[in-house]
Short mmCIF file of C-alpha atoms in Angstrom, two decimals:
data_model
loop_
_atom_site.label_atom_id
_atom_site.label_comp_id
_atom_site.label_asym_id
_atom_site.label_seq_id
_atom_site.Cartn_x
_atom_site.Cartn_y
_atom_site.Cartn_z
CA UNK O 1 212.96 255.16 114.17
CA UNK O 2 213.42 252.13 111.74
CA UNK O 3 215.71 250.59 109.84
CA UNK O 4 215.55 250.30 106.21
CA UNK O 5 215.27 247.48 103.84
CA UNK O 6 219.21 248.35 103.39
CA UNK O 7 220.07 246.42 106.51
CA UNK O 8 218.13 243.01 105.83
CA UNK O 9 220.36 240.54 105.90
CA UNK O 10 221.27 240.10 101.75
CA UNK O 11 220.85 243.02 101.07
CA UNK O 12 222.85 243.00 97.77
CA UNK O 13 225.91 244.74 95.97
CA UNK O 14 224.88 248.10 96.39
CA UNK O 15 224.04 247.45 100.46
CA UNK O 16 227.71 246.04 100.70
CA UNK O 17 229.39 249.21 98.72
CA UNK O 18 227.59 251.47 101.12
CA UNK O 19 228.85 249.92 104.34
CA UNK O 20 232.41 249.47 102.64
CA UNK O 21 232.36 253.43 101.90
CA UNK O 22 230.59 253.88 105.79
CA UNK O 23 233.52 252.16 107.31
CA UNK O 24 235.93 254.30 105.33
CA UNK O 25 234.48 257.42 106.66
CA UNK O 26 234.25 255.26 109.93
CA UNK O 27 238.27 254.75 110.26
CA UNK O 28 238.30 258.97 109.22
CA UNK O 29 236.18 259.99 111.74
CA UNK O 30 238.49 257.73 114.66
CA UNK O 31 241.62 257.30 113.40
CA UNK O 32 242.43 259.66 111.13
CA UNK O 33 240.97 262.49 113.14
CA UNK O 34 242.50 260.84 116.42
CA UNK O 35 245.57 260.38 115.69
CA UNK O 36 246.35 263.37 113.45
CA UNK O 37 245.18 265.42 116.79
CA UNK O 38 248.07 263.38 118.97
CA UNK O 39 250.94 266.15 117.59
CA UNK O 40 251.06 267.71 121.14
CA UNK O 41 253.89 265.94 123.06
CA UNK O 42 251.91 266.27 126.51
CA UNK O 43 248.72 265.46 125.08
CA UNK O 44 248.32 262.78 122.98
CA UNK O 45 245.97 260.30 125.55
CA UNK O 46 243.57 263.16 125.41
CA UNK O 47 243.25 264.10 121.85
CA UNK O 48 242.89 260.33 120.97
CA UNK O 49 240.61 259.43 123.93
CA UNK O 50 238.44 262.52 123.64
CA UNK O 51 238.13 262.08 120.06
CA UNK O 52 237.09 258.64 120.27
CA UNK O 53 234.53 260.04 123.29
CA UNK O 54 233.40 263.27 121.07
CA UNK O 55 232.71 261.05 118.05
CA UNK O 56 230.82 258.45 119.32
CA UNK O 57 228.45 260.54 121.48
CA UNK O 58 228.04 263.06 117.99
CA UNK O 59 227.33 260.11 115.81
CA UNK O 60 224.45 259.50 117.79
CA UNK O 61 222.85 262.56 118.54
CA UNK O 62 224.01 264.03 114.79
CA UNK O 63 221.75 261.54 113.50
CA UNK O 64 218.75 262.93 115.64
CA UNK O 65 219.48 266.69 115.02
CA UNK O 66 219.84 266.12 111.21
CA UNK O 67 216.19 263.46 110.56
CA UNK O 68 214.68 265.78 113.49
CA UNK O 69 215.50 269.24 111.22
CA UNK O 70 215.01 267.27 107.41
CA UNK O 71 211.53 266.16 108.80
CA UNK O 72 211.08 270.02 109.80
CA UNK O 73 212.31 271.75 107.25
CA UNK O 74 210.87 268.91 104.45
CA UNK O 75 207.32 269.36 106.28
CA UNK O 76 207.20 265.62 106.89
CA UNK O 77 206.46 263.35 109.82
CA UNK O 78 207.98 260.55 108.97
CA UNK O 79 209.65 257.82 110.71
CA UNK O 80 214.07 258.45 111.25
CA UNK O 81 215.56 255.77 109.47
CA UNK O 82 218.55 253.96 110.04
CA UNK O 83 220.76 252.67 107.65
CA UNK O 84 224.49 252.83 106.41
CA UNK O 85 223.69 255.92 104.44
CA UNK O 86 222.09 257.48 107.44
CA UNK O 87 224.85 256.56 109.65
CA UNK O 88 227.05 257.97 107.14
CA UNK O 89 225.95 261.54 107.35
CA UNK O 90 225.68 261.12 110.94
CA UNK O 91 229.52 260.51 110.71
CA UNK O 92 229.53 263.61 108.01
CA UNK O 93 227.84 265.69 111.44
CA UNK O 94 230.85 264.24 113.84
CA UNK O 95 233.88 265.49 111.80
CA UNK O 96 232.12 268.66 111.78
CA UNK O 97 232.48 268.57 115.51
CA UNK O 98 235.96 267.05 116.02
CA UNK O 99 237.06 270.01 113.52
CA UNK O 100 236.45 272.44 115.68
CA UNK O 101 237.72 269.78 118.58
CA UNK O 102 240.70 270.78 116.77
CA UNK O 103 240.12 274.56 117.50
CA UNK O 104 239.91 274.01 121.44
CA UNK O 105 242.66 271.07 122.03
CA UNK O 106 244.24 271.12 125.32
CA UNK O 107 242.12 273.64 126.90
CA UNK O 108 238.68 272.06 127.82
CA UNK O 109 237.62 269.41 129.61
CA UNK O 110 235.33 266.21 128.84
CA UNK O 111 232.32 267.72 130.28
CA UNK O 112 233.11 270.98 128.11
CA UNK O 113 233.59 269.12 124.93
CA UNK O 114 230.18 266.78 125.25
CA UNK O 115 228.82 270.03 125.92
CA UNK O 116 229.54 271.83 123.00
CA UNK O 117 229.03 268.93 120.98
CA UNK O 118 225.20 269.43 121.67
CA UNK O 119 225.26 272.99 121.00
CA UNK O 120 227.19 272.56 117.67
CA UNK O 121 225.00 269.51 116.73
CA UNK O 122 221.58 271.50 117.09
CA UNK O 123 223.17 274.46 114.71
CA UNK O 124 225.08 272.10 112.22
CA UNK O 125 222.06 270.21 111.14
CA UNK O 126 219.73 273.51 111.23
CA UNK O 127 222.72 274.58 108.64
CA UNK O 128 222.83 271.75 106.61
CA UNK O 129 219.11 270.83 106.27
CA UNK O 130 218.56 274.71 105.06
CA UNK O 131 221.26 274.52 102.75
CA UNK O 132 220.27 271.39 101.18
CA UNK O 133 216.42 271.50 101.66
CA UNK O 134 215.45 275.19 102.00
CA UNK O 135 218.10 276.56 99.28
CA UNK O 136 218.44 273.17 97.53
CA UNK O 137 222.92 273.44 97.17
CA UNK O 138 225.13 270.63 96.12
CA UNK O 139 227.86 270.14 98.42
CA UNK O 140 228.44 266.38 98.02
CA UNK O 141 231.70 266.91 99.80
CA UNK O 142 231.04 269.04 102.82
CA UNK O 143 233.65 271.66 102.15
CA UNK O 144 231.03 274.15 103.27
CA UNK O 145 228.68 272.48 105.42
CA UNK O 146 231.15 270.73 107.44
CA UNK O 147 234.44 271.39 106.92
CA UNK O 148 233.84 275.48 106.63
CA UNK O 149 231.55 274.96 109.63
CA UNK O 150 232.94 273.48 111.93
CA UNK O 151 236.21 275.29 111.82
CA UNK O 152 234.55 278.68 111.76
CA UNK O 153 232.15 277.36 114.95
CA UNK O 154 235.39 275.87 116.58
CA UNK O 155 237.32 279.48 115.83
CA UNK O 156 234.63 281.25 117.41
CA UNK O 157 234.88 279.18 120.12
CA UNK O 158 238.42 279.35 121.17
CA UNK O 159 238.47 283.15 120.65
CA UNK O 160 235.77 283.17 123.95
CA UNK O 161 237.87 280.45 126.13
CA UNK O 162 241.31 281.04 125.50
CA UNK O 163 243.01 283.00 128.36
CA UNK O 164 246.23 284.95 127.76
CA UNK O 165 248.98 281.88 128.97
CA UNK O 166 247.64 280.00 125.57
CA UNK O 167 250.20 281.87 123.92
CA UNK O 168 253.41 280.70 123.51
CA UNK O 169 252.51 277.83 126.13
CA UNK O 170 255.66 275.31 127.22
CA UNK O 171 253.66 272.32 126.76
CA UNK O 172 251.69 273.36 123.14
CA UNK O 173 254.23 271.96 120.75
CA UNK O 174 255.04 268.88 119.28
CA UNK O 175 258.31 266.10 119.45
CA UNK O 176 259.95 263.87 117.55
CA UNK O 177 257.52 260.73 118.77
CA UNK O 178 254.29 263.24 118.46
CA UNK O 179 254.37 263.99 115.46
CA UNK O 180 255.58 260.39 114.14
CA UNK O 181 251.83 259.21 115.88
CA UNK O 182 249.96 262.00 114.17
CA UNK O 183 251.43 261.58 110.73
CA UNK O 184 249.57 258.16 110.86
CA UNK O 185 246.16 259.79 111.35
CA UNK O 186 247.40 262.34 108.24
CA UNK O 187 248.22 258.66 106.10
CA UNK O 188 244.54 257.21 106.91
CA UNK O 189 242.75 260.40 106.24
CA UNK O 190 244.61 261.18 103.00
CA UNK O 191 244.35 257.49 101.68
CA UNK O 192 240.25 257.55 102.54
CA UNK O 193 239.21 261.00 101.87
CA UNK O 194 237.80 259.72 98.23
CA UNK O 195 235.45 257.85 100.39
CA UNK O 196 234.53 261.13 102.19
CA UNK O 197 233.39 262.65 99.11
CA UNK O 198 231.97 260.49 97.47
CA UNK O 199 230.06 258.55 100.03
CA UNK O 200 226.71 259.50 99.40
CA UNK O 201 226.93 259.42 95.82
CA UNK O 202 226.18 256.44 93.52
CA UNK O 203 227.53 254.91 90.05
CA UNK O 204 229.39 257.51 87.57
CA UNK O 205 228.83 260.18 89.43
CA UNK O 206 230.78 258.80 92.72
CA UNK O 207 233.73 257.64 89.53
CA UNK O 208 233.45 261.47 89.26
CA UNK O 209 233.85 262.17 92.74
CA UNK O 210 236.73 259.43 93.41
CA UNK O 211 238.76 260.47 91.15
CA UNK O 212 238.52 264.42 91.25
CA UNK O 213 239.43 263.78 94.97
CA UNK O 214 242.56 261.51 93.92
CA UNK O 215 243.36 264.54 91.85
CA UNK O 216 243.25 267.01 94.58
CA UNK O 217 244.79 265.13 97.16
CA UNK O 218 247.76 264.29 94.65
CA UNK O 219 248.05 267.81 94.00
CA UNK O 220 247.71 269.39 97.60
CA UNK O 221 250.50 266.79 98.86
CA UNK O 222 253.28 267.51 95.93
CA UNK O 223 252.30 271.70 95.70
CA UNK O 224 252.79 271.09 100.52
CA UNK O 225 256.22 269.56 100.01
CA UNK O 226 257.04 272.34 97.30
CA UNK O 227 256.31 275.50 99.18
CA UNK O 228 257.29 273.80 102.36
CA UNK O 229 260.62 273.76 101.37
CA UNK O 230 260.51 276.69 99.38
CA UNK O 231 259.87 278.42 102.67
CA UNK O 232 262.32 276.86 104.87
CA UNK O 233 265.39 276.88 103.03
CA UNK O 234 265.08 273.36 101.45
CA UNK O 235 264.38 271.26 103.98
CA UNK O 236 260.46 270.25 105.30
CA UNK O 237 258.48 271.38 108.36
CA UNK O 238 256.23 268.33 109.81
CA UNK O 239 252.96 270.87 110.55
CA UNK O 240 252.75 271.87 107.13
CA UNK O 241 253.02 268.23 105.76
CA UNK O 242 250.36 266.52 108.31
CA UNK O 243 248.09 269.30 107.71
CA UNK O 244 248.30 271.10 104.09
CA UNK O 245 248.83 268.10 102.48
CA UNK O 246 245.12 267.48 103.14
CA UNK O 247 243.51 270.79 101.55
CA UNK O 248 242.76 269.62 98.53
CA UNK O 249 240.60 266.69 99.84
CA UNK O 250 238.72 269.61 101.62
CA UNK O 251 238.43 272.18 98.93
CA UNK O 252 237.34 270.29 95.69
CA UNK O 253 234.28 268.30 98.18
CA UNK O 254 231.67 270.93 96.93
CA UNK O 255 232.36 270.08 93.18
CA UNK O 256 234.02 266.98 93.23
CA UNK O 257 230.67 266.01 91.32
CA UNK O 258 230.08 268.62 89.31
CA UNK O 259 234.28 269.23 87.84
CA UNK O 260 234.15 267.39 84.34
CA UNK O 261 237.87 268.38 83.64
CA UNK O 262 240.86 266.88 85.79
CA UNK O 263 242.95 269.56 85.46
CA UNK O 264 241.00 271.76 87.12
CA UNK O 265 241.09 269.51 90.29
CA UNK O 266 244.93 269.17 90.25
CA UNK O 267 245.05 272.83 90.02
CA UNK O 268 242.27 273.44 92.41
CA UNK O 269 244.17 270.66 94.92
CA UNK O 270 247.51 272.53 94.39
CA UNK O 271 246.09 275.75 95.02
CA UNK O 272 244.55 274.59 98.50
CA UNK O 273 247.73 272.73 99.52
CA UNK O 274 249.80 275.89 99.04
CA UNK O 275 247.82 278.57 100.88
CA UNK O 276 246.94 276.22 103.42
CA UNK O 277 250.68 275.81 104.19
CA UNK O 278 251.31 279.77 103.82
CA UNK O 279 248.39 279.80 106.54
CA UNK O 280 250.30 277.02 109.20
CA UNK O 281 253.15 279.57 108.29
CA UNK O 282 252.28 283.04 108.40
CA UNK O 283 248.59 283.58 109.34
CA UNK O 284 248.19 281.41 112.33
CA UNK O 285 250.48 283.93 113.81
CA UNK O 286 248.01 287.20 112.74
CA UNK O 287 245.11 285.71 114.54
CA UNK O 288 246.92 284.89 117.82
CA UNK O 289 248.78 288.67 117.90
CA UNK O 290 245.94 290.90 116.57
CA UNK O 291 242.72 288.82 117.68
CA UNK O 292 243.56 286.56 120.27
CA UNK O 293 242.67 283.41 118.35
CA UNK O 294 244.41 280.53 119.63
CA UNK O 295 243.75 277.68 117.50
CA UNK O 296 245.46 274.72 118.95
CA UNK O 297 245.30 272.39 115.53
CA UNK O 298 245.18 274.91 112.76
CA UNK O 299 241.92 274.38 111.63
CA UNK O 300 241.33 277.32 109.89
CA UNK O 301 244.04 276.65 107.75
CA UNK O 302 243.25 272.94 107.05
CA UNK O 303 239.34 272.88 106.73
CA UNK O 304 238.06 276.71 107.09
CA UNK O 305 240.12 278.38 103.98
CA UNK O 306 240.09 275.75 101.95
CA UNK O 307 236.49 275.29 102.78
CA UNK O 308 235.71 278.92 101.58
CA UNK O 309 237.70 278.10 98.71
CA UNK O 310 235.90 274.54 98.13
CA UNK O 311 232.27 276.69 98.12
CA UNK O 312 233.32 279.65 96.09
CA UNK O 313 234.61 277.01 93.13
CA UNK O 314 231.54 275.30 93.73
CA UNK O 315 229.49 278.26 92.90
CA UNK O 316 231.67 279.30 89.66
CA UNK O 317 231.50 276.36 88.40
CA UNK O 318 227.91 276.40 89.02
CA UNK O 319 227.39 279.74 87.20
CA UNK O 320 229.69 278.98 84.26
CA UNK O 321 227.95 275.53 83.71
CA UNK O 322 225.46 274.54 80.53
CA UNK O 323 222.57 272.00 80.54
CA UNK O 324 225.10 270.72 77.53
CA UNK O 325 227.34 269.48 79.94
CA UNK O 326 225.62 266.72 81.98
CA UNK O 327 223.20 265.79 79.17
CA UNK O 328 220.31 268.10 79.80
CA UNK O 329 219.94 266.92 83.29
CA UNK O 330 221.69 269.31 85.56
CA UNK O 331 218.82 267.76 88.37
CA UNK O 332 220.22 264.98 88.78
CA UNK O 333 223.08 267.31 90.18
CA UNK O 334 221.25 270.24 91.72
CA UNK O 335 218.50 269.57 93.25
CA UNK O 336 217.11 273.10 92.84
CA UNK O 337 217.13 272.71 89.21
CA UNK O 338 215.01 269.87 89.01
CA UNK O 339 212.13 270.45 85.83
CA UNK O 340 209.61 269.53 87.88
CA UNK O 341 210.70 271.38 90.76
CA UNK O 342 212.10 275.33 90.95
CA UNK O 343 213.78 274.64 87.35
CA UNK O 344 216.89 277.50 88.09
CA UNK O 345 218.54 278.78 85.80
CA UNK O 346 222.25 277.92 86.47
CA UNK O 347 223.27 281.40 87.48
CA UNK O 348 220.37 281.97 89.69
CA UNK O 349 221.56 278.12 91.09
CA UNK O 350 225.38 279.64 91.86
CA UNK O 351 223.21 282.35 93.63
CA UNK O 352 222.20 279.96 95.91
CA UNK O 353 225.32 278.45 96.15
CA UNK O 354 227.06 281.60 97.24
CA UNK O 355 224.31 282.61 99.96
CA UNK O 356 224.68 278.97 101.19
CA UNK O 357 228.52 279.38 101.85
CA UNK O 358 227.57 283.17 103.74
CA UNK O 359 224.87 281.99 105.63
CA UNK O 360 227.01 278.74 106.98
CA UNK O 361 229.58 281.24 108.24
CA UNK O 362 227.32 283.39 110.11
CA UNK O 363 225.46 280.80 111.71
CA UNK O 364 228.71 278.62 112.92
CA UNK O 365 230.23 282.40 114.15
CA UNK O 366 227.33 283.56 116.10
CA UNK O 367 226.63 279.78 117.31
CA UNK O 368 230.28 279.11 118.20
CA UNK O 369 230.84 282.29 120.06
CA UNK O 370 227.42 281.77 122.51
CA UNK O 371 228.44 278.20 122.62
CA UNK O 372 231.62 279.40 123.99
CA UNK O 373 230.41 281.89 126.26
CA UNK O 374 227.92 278.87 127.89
CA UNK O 375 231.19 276.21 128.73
CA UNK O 376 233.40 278.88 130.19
CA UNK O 377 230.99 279.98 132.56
CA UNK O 378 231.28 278.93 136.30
CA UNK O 379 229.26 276.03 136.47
CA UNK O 380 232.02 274.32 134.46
CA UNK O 381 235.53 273.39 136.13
CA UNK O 382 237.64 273.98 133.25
CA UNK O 383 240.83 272.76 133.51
CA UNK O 384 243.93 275.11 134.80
CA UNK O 385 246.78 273.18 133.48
CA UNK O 386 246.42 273.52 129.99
CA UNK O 387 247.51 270.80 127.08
CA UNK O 388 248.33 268.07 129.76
CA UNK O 389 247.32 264.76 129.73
CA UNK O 390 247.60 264.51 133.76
CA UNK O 391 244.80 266.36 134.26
CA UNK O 392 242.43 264.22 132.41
CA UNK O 393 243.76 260.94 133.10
CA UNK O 394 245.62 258.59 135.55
CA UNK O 395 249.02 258.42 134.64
CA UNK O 396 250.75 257.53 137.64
CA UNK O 397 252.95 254.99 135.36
CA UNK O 398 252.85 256.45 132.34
CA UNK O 399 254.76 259.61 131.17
CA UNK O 400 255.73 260.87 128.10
CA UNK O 401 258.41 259.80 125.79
CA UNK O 402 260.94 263.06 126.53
CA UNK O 403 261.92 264.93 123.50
CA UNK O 404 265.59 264.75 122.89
CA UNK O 405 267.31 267.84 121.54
#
């Protein structure tokens, strides 16, 4: 390993942006994650702490997995170098993880988590160097490499662990004081996601990026507060707010690049936002009653729909593209389509973009369910009392702010 000539000391403009962006991401990865996780009235210590645990331990072995597998898959020996831009996608590998953290809330232990961590590590960065090495994709924003990941991986998951007394649990639901804590990590994420997307990017094309995000975001938020009330005769529900608001950050990150018309990311944002909330409304439900899926946070309805959604736009958008529209230089873009590399044609490149989004699924499915048949075997003492804070941490003078009726 060795660091770059990024992190000399004067390193210049473009150094400084990077970090700037990196600690963006940064304040995502603990805060907004964190905090947004701290809805559960019995279990906020945990989803904080164990966030802020998960996280840092991913960050550091995500950066392993993903130069170990690029050095693989790019038939390279080189050295793994370190630098804000590095660190950055190492971030990119720990939301994958505390997504599907999201999945299993309240029902493993610390042990458990660190454990699957590994497991999802090794598989999200054999993903993600295929997809952008072996089938050469753009997905600047991750809406398929790590937001459609990890949910799917953390789904799979929770449908192996999850006894029967998940459902309809005393102590899974929110307060008052919960859900005032977790709308902070909504704010941060919301207000940074433009970093998200466009942190590995560079000059117009992070503009691009930045403000396609805006776009969505905008969009996802006002289309949340619309159909949230729409639903519940006028008045708001807090779970579709903290959560749907967010869609559109996740579903325009495949071609928040590539979209050259803002009304198509308003529209794409809106679109997200509302069946994300019809999701936190109706098909959360369908998965616990017909297939036993217990997903504590909602992630399928946050980052794995609108992560589907964000790769399938990606790809017609891809096919319905012209070298006309980014100055005969669609390259610079795709990587696949390079002239002095595999020179695609842009269908043949939303080929590729499609397969990538399929064969992300199947490999977070069939990784997530073995992953969750390993941490629920016997040689781990998973935790009995379910979504409570006392069984993780010493709280002999600490309890709960009770919720008031």
């Amino acid at each position: 390993t060795e660091l770059s000539a990024e992190g000399k000391v004067g390193g210049g403009g473009a150094s400084n942006m990077n970090y700037a962006l990196f600690q963006d991401v940064h304040v995502m990865i603990f805060i907004g994650f964190g905090f947004l996780m701290t809805f559960l009235k019995s279990h906020s210590w945990t989803a904080v702490g164990f966030n802020f645990l998960v996280a840092a331990f991913s960050i550091q072995l995500g950066f392993i997995f993903q130069s170990w597998w690029h050095n693989i898959l790019d038939d390279n020996h080189k050295k793994f170098v370190l630098n804000t831009l590095t660190l950055t996608e190492a971030d990119f590998s720990a939301a994958a993880v505390l997504i599907s953290f999201g999945a299993v809330l309240g029902k493993l232990n610390a042990l458990q988590l660190v454990v699957m961590a590994v497991f999802e590590l090794f598989f999200f960065s054999i993903n993600i160097n295929l997809g952008l090495v072996e089938f050469k994709v753009a997905d600047v924003g991750g809406s398929v490499f790590v937001h459609a990941f990890g949910s799917f991986f953390g789904l799979a998951v929770t449908k192996v662990l999850s006894p029967p007394s998940t459902k309809d649990h005393p102590k899974c639901g929110d307060s008052y004081n919960s859900n005032l804590f977790a709308m902070i990590g909504t704010i941060f994420l919301w207000m940074f996601w433009p970093s998200f997307n466009g942190a590995l990017t560079s000059g117009s094309t992070q503009q691009r990026v930045v403000v396609n995000t805006v776009l969505a975001l905008t969009g996802s938020c006002i289309a949340t507060f619309l159909v949230s009330a729409q639903m519940h005769g006028g008045k708001f529900v807090m779970e579709d707010i903290l959560n749907a608001s967010l869609a559109g950050g996740v579903a325009i990150g495949t071609s928040a690049d590539i979209l050259l018309y803002p009304g198509w990311a308003l529209l794409i944002g809106a679109v997200a936002g509302i069946i994300s909330c019809w999701g936190f409304e109706k098909l959360g439900g369908i998965l616990e009653a017909k297939y036993g899926i217990y997903d504590t946070c909602g992630v399928n309805n946050l980052h794995g729909i609108p992560g589907v959604i964000g790769g399938l736009v990606g790809a017609l958008i891809t096919a319905f593209s012209s070298e006309d529209d980014f100055n005969d230089l669609p390259g610079e873009f795709w990587s696949g389509m390079k002239a002095d590399d595999d020179d695609r044609s842009f269908g043949t490149q939303a080929g590729f973009q499609f397969l990538a989004l399929v064969v992300t699924l199947a490999i977070a499915i069939v990784s997530g369910y073995l992953t969750g048949k390993v941490i629920t075997s016997k040689h781990f003492d998973a935790p009995d009392d379910l979504f409570d804070d006392k069984v993780h941490w010493e709280m002999e003078d600490a309890e709960p702010i009770p919720n008031k009726a």
